[in-house]
C-alpha positions as a printed NumPy array, in Angstrom:
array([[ 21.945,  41.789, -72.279],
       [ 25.379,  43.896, -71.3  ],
       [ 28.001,  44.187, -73.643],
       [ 31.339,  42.723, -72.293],
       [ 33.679,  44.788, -74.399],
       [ 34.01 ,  48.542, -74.728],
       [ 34.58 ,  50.561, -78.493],
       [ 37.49 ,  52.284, -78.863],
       [ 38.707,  53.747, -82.416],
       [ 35.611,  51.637, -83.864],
       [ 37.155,  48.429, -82.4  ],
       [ 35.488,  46.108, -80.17 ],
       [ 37.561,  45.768, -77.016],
       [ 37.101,  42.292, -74.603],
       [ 38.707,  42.238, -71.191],
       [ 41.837,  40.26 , -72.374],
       [ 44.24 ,  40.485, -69.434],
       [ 42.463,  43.691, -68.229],
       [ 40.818,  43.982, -64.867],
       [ 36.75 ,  43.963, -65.203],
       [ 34.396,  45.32 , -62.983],
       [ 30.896,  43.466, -62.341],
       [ 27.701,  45.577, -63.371],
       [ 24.793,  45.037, -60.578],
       [ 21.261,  45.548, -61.27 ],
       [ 20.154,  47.823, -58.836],
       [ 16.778,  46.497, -58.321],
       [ 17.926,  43.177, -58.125],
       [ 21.358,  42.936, -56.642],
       [ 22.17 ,  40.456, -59.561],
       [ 25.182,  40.711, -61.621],
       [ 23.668,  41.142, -64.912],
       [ 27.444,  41.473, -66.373],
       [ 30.777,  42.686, -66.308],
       [ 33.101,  45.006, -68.566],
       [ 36.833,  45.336, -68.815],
       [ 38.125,  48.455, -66.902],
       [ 40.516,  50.829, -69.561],
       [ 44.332,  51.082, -69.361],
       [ 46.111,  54.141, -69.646],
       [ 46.888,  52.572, -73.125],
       [ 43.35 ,  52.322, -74.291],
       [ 42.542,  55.981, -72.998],
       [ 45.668,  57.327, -75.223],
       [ 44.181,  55.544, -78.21 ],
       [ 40.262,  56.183, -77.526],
       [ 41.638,  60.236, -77.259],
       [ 43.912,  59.935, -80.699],
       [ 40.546,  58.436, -82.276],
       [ 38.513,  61.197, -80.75 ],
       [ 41.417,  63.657, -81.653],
       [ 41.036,  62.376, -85.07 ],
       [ 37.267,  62.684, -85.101],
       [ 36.891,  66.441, -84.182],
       [ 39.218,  67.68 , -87.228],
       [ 37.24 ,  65.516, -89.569],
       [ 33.725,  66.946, -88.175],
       [ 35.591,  70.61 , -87.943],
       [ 35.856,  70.915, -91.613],
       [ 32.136,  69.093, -92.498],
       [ 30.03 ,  71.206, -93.771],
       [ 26.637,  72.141, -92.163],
       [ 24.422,  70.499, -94.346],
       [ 26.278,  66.924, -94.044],
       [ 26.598,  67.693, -90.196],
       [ 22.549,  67.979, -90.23 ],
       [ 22.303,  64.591, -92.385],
       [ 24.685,  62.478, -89.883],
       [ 22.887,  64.018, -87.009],
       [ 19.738,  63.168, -88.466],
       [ 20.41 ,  59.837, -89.139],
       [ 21.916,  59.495, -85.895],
       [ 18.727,  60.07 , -84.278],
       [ 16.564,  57.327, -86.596],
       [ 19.271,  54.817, -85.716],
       [ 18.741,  55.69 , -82.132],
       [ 14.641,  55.73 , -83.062],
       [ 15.048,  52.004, -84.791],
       [ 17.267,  50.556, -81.333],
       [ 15.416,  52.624, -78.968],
       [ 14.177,  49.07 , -77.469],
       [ 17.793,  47.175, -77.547],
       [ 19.712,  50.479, -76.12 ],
       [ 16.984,  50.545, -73.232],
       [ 17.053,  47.097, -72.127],
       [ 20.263,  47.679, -70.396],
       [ 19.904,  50.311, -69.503],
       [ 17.588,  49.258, -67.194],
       [ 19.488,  46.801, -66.014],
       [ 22.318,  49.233, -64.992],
       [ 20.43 ,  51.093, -63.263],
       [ 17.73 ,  49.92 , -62.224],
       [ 14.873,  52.065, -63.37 ],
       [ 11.821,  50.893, -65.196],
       [ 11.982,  49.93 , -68.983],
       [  9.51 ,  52.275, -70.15 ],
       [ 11.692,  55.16 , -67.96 ],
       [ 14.396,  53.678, -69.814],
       [ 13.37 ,  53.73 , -73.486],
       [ 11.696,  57.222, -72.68 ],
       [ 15.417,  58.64 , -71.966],
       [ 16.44 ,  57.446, -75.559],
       [ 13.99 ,  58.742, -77.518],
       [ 14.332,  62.099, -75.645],
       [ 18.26 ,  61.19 , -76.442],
       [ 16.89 ,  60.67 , -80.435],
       [ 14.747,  63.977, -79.992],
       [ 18.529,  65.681, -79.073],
       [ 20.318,  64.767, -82.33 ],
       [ 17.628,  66.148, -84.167],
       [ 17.707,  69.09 , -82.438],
       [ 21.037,  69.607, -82.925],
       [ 21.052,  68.916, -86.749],
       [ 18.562,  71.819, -86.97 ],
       [ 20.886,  73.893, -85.256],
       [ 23.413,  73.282, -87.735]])
């Protein structure tokens, strides 16, 4: 199952009066959904959020960088099979393929909170 809405600033956006564009299943040809496409007014707001963001991670400390990072990747661990459902169905590739990307995705937070 697609999402029909896209996060910006930790809001869930629908289409509204925004144009959407269909998502086909590669393997299929079906259209297994559709998402709204982003005005110039949801880009400005998704970069003030992100803008935002980086000065509050900037001044984290290491040690709570590692802990978000790290619980990043269990949450990523717990949904690996609802994250890689459609992701198959965007593109096409096998489920297994699929949930094998977000793991490795999981193994990359990890990583990266030992780096910190």
């Amino acid at each position: 199952m697609l999402l029909d809405s896209m996060l910006i600033d930790g809001s869930w956006i629908t289409a509204g009066n925004r144009s959407t564009i269909e998502v086909i299943d590669p393997a299929t040809e079906d259209v297994v959904g559709s998402v709204p496409v982003a005005t110039k007014a949801d880009l400005d707001r998704a970069l003030a959020a992100a803008e935002r963001g980086w000065h509050v991670w900037r001044d984290t400390d290491a040690w709570t960088r590692s802990a978000v990072l790290r619980t990043a990747a269990a949450l990523v661990r717990e949904r690996a099979d609802q994250i890689a459902e459609p992701l198959t169905c965007e593109t096409g590739k096998p489920l297994q393929e699929a949930k094998g990307e977000v793991l490795a995705a999981a193994d990359q937070f990890d990583w990266c909170a030992d780096e910190t």
